[in-house]
């Protein structure tokens, strides 16, 4: 079946540090991959997505590349800010428009 | 464009009581989802509708949970009777039908506390 595994948190970084949050997936067919973010007190919102192998999604300085050979979609940012403190969820969707989420990684950025 | 609307935002009930949550998806979105998010976990799909038909309800505890989407727009999720382990945030999301490249749009969620 389809599933997503992401690195457990919490992650605490100093401002301007480099961020990587690992995500791997298991899927049949050709899924689309997503990163969602949940800021404190808010609902989940799309951060970025990639719909086919080797695609790179990017938004707000975050990037992730769809790697079919390693079944991965790791989230990266070169220099985090305090405002990036949130919970990040990796997700995939299959041809049936069904979405599968990872357990989430909490990020805290300290000044 | 209006987002996904959910109500109530917060609800506290005692076990064995009932509760209902309401969701209004983004206009034109044929697919509607209800997720359960327990603290510290990712969203877990309860039920997926396309228009007013059920696509997947395999993880819905049907002995106590029910959901409907009359007329293919608004949806209601009901829990009766509630158990302590039902304490969670109930998320409604919608998307355009038939696009696995499309994104989910979430509401702010309804936080349920069962005492």
mmCIF file of N, CA, C and O in Angstrom, chain A residues 30-32 34 36 38 41-46 49 51 89 93-104, chain B residues 9 31 33 35 37 40-43 45 48 55-56 91 95-104 106-108:
data_model
loop_
_atom_site.group_PDB
_atom_site.id
_atom_site.type_symbol
_atom_site.label_atom_id
_atom_site.label_comp_id
_atom_site.label_asym_id
_atom_site.label_seq_id
_atom_site.Cartn_x
_atom_site.Cartn_y
_atom_site.Cartn_z
ATOM 1 N N UNK A 30 2.442 6.158 -9.977
ATOM 2 C CA UNK A 30 3.211 7.393 -10.061
ATOM 3 C C UNK A 30 2.544 8.473 -9.218
ATOM 4 O O UNK A 30 1.741 9.256 -9.719
ATOM 5 N N UNK A 31 2.891 8.511 -7.948
ATOM 6 C CA UNK A 31 2.223 9.471 -7.068
ATOM 7 C C UNK A 31 2.729 10.889 -7.281
ATOM 8 O O UNK A 31 3.802 11.107 -7.860
ATOM 9 N N UNK A 32 1.972 11.846 -6.809
ATOM 10 C CA UNK A 32 2.457 13.209 -6.634
ATOM 11 C C UNK A 32 2.880 13.365 -5.187
ATOM 12 O O UNK A 32 2.343 12.702 -4.297
ATOM 13 N N UNK A 34 4.039 15.997 -1.855
ATOM 14 C CA UNK A 34 3.725 17.312 -1.304
ATOM 15 C C UNK A 34 4.433 17.508 0.036
ATOM 16 O O UNK A 34 4.698 16.551 0.763
ATOM 17 N N UNK A 36 3.295 19.849 3.275
ATOM 18 C CA UNK A 36 2.339 20.751 3.889
ATOM 19 C C UNK A 36 2.949 21.312 5.166
ATOM 20 O O UNK A 36 3.759 20.651 5.823
ATOM 21 N N UNK A 38 2.038 23.459 8.897
ATOM 22 C CA UNK A 38 0.993 23.877 9.849
ATOM 23 C C UNK A 38 1.630 24.825 10.853
ATOM 24 O O UNK A 38 2.376 24.402 11.744
ATOM 25 N N UNK A 41 -1.582 27.369 15.549
ATOM 26 C CA UNK A 41 -2.929 27.908 15.565
ATOM 27 C C UNK A 41 -3.608 27.995 14.210
ATOM 28 O O UNK A 41 -4.706 28.546 14.108
ATOM 29 N N UNK A 42 -2.954 27.461 13.172
ATOM 30 C CA UNK A 42 -3.530 27.556 11.819
ATOM 31 C C UNK A 42 -3.763 26.165 11.234
ATOM 32 O O UNK A 42 -3.316 25.153 11.753
ATOM 33 N N UNK A 43 -4.487 26.126 10.125
ATOM 34 C CA UNK A 43 -4.714 24.876 9.422
ATOM 35 C C UNK A 43 -3.536 24.506 8.544
ATOM 36 O O UNK A 43 -2.621 25.295 8.331
ATOM 37 N N UNK A 44 -3.564 23.291 8.015
ATOM 38 C CA UNK A 44 -2.511 22.855 7.107
ATOM 39 C C UNK A 44 -2.616 23.619 5.793
ATOM 40 O O UNK A 44 -3.699 23.849 5.273
ATOM 41 N N UNK A 45 -1.464 23.975 5.251
ATOM 42 C CA UNK A 45 -1.451 24.630 3.952
ATOM 43 C C UNK A 45 -0.317 24.062 3.129
ATOM 44 O O UNK A 45 0.715 23.649 3.662
ATOM 45 N N UNK A 46 -0.530 24.070 1.822
ATOM 46 C CA UNK A 46 0.485 23.529 0.926
ATOM 47 C C UNK A 46 1.729 24.405 0.937
ATOM 48 O O UNK A 46 1.645 25.629 0.816
ATOM 49 N N UNK A 49 5.030 21.260 -4.025
ATOM 50 C CA UNK A 49 4.666 19.946 -4.542
ATOM 51 C C UNK A 49 5.517 19.610 -5.759
ATOM 52 O O UNK A 49 6.118 20.497 -6.379
ATOM 53 N N UNK A 51 5.133 16.695 -9.142
ATOM 54 C CA UNK A 51 4.179 15.748 -9.698
ATOM 55 C C UNK A 51 4.813 14.610 -10.484
ATOM 56 O O UNK A 51 4.123 13.654 -10.831
ATOM 57 N N UNK A 89 4.597 18.422 7.196
ATOM 58 C CA UNK A 89 4.070 17.101 6.855
ATOM 59 C C UNK A 89 4.412 16.779 5.403
ATOM 60 O O UNK A 89 4.108 17.563 4.499
ATOM 61 N N UNK A 93 -0.095 11.714 -3.042
ATOM 62 C CA UNK A 93 -1.430 11.417 -3.543
ATOM 63 C C UNK A 93 -1.314 10.452 -4.705
ATOM 64 O O UNK A 93 -0.364 10.521 -5.496
ATOM 65 N N UNK A 94 -2.285 9.558 -4.763
ATOM 66 C CA UNK A 94 -2.248 8.540 -5.811
ATOM 67 C C UNK A 94 -3.259 8.873 -6.908
ATOM 68 O O UNK A 94 -3.912 9.923 -6.873
ATOM 69 N N UNK A 95 -3.403 7.959 -7.842
ATOM 70 C CA UNK A 95 -4.266 8.224 -8.988
ATOM 71 C C UNK A 95 -5.726 8.338 -8.597
ATOM 72 O O UNK A 95 -6.531 8.875 -9.350
ATOM 73 N N UNK A 96 -6.066 7.838 -7.400
ATOM 74 C CA UNK A 96 -7.446 7.948 -6.929
ATOM 75 C C UNK A 96 -7.696 9.211 -6.141
ATOM 76 O O UNK A 96 -8.727 9.344 -5.483
ATOM 77 N N UNK A 97 -6.729 10.140 -6.195
ATOM 78 C CA UNK A 97 -6.858 11.396 -5.464
ATOM 79 C C UNK A 97 -6.932 11.172 -3.958
ATOM 80 O O UNK A 97 -7.545 11.961 -3.237
ATOM 81 N N UNK A 98 -6.323 10.073 -3.500
ATOM 82 C CA UNK A 98 -6.246 9.827 -2.071
ATOM 83 C C UNK A 98 -4.885 10.281 -1.555
ATOM 84 O O UNK A 98 -3.865 10.056 -2.196
ATOM 85 N N UNK A 99 -4.894 10.917 -0.406
ATOM 86 C CA UNK A 99 -3.690 11.498 0.165
ATOM 87 C C UNK A 99 -3.256 10.709 1.396
ATOM 88 O O UNK A 99 -4.079 10.306 2.211
ATOM 89 N N UNK A 100 -1.942 10.531 1.518
ATOM 90 C CA UNK A 100 -1.360 9.825 2.648
ATOM 91 C C UNK A 100 -0.316 10.751 3.261
ATOM 92 O O UNK A 100 0.543 11.264 2.555
ATOM 93 N N UNK A 101 -0.418 10.927 4.588
ATOM 94 C CA UNK A 101 0.436 11.875 5.283
ATOM 95 C C UNK A 101 1.439 11.168 6.194
ATOM 96 O O UNK A 101 1.132 10.122 6.780
ATOM 97 N N UNK A 102 2.602 11.778 6.336
ATOM 98 C CA UNK A 102 3.535 11.351 7.363
ATOM 99 C C UNK A 102 3.083 11.866 8.722
ATOM 100 O O UNK A 102 2.068 12.561 8.840
ATOM 101 N N UNK A 103 3.854 11.554 9.736
ATOM 102 C CA UNK A 103 3.464 11.887 11.109
ATOM 103 C C UNK A 103 3.795 13.327 11.493
ATOM 104 O O UNK A 103 3.385 13.794 12.546
ATOM 105 N N UNK A 104 4.526 14.024 10.638
ATOM 106 C CA UNK A 104 4.846 15.413 10.925
ATOM 107 C C UNK A 104 6.164 15.577 11.661
ATOM 108 O O UNK A 104 6.562 14.732 12.466
ATOM 109 N N UNK B 9 -15.241 25.527 15.940
ATOM 110 C CA UNK B 9 -13.784 25.436 16.050
ATOM 111 C C UNK B 9 -13.383 24.579 17.247
ATOM 112 O O UNK B 9 -12.371 23.883 17.210
ATOM 113 N N UNK B 31 -14.383 17.018 -4.633
ATOM 114 C CA UNK B 31 -13.891 16.011 -3.688
ATOM 115 C C UNK B 31 -13.752 16.621 -2.299
ATOM 116 O O UNK B 31 -13.158 17.699 -2.149
ATOM 117 N N UNK B 33 -12.927 15.670 1.921
ATOM 118 C CA UNK B 33 -12.296 14.701 2.820
ATOM 119 C C UNK B 33 -12.520 15.116 4.272
ATOM 120 O O UNK B 33 -12.501 16.305 4.602
ATOM 121 N N UNK B 35 -10.565 14.257 7.834
ATOM 122 C CA UNK B 35 -9.405 13.646 8.456
ATOM 123 C C UNK B 35 -9.509 13.795 9.967
ATOM 124 O O UNK B 35 -10.055 14.776 10.471
ATOM 125 N N UNK B 37 -6.963 14.165 13.182
ATOM 126 C CA UNK B 37 -5.561 14.396 13.546
ATOM 127 C C UNK B 37 -5.439 14.365 15.061
ATOM 128 O O UNK B 37 -5.840 15.309 15.751
ATOM 129 N N UNK B 40 0.171 15.099 17.847
ATOM 130 C CA UNK B 40 1.470 14.478 17.599
ATOM 131 C C UNK B 40 1.491 13.510 16.435
ATOM 132 O O UNK B 40 2.518 12.884 16.165
ATOM 133 N N UNK B 41 0.373 13.382 15.725
ATOM 134 C CA UNK B 41 0.303 12.463 14.590
ATOM 135 C C UNK B 41 -0.109 13.204 13.328
ATOM 136 O O UNK B 41 -0.578 14.342 13.367
ATOM 137 N N UNK B 42 0.079 12.532 12.195
ATOM 138 C CA UNK B 42 -0.367 13.096 10.929
ATOM 139 C C UNK B 42 -1.852 12.881 10.732
ATOM 140 O O UNK B 42 -2.472 12.060 11.408
ATOM 141 N N UNK B 43 -2.437 13.611 9.804
ATOM 142 C CA UNK B 43 -3.864 13.425 9.522
ATOM 143 C C UNK B 43 -4.144 12.008 9.020
ATOM 144 O O UNK B 43 -3.412 11.465 8.197
ATOM 145 N N UNK B 45 -7.109 9.719 7.203
ATOM 146 C CA UNK B 45 -8.351 9.837 6.448
ATOM 147 C C UNK B 45 -9.471 9.048 7.106
ATOM 148 O O UNK B 45 -9.315 7.868 7.423
ATOM 149 N N UNK B 48 -13.746 9.923 2.275
ATOM 150 C CA UNK B 48 -13.557 10.751 1.091
ATOM 151 C C UNK B 48 -14.814 10.672 0.256
ATOM 152 O O UNK B 48 -15.313 9.590 -0.048
ATOM 153 N N UNK B 55 -16.150 7.655 -1.769
ATOM 154 C CA UNK B 55 -15.049 7.003 -2.490
ATOM 155 C C UNK B 55 -14.328 6.012 -1.578
ATOM 156 O O UNK B 55 -13.978 4.913 -1.988
ATOM 157 N N UNK B 56 -14.109 6.441 -0.322
ATOM 158 C CA UNK B 56 -13.368 5.592 0.613
ATOM 159 C C UNK B 56 -13.828 5.922 2.021
ATOM 160 O O UNK B 56 -13.739 7.074 2.438
ATOM 161 N N UNK B 91 -10.354 17.542 10.633
ATOM 162 C CA UNK B 91 -10.015 18.424 9.523
ATOM 163 C C UNK B 91 -10.874 18.093 8.316
ATOM 164 O O UNK B 91 -11.028 16.920 7.955
ATOM 165 N N UNK B 95 -10.713 19.289 -2.753
ATOM 166 C CA UNK B 95 -9.838 19.398 -3.918
ATOM 167 C C UNK B 95 -10.674 19.261 -5.178
ATOM 168 O O UNK B 95 -11.813 18.783 -5.140
ATOM 169 N N UNK B 96 -10.082 19.674 -6.294
ATOM 170 C CA UNK B 96 -10.739 19.473 -7.575
ATOM 171 C C UNK B 96 -10.725 17.985 -7.886
ATOM 172 O O UNK B 96 -9.735 17.294 -7.619
ATOM 173 N N UNK B 97 -11.766 17.480 -8.435
ATOM 174 C CA UNK B 97 -11.893 16.056 -8.671
ATOM 175 C C UNK B 97 -10.949 15.579 -9.758
ATOM 176 O O UNK B 97 -10.633 16.314 -10.682
ATOM 177 N N UNK B 98 -10.506 14.346 -9.595
ATOM 178 C CA UNK B 98 -9.803 13.660 -10.680
ATOM 179 C C UNK B 98 -8.421 14.167 -10.979
ATOM 180 O O UNK B 98 -7.898 13.926 -12.060
ATOM 181 N N UNK B 99 -7.802 14.854 -10.018
ATOM 182 C CA UNK B 99 -6.465 15.371 -10.287
ATOM 183 C C UNK B 99 -5.530 14.940 -9.170
ATOM 184 O O UNK B 99 -5.525 15.544 -8.108
ATOM 185 N N UNK B 100 -4.721 13.913 -9.411
ATOM 186 C CA UNK B 100 -3.808 13.549 -8.332
ATOM 187 C C UNK B 100 -2.632 14.502 -8.254
ATOM 188 O O UNK B 100 -1.820 14.417 -7.363
ATOM 189 N N UNK B 101 -2.564 15.447 -9.195
ATOM 190 C CA UNK B 101 -1.546 16.482 -9.081
ATOM 191 C C UNK B 101 -2.055 17.675 -8.294
ATOM 192 O O UNK B 101 -1.300 18.595 -8.008
ATOM 193 N N UNK B 102 -3.325 17.662 -7.987
ATOM 194 C CA UNK B 102 -3.904 18.808 -7.301
ATOM 195 C C UNK B 102 -3.638 18.771 -5.821
ATOM 196 O O UNK B 102 -3.295 17.754 -5.246
ATOM 197 N N UNK B 103 -3.786 19.889 -5.209
ATOM 198 C CA UNK B 103 -3.519 19.984 -3.786
ATOM 199 C C UNK B 103 -4.811 19.895 -2.994
ATOM 200 O O UNK B 103 -5.911 20.092 -3.511
ATOM 201 N N UNK B 104 -4.653 19.586 -1.717
ATOM 202 C CA UNK B 104 -5.747 19.639 -0.766
ATOM 203 C C UNK B 104 -5.781 21.019 -0.143
ATOM 204 O O UNK B 104 -4.741 21.577 0.197
ATOM 205 N N UNK B 106 -7.271 22.815 3.157
ATOM 206 C CA UNK B 106 -7.792 22.452 4.471
ATOM 207 C C UNK B 106 -8.524 23.605 5.131
ATOM 208 O O UNK B 106 -8.158 24.772 4.969
ATOM 209 N N UNK B 107 -9.510 23.243 5.923
ATOM 210 C CA UNK B 107 -10.097 24.179 6.857
ATOM 211 C C UNK B 107 -9.239 24.287 8.100
ATOM 212 O O UNK B 107 -8.207 23.599 8.217
ATOM 213 N N UNK B 108 -9.637 25.134 9.024
ATOM 214 C CA UNK B 108 -8.842 25.340 10.240
ATOM 215 C C UNK B 108 -9.034 24.218 11.249
ATOM 216 O O UNK B 108 -8.296 24.121 12.215
#
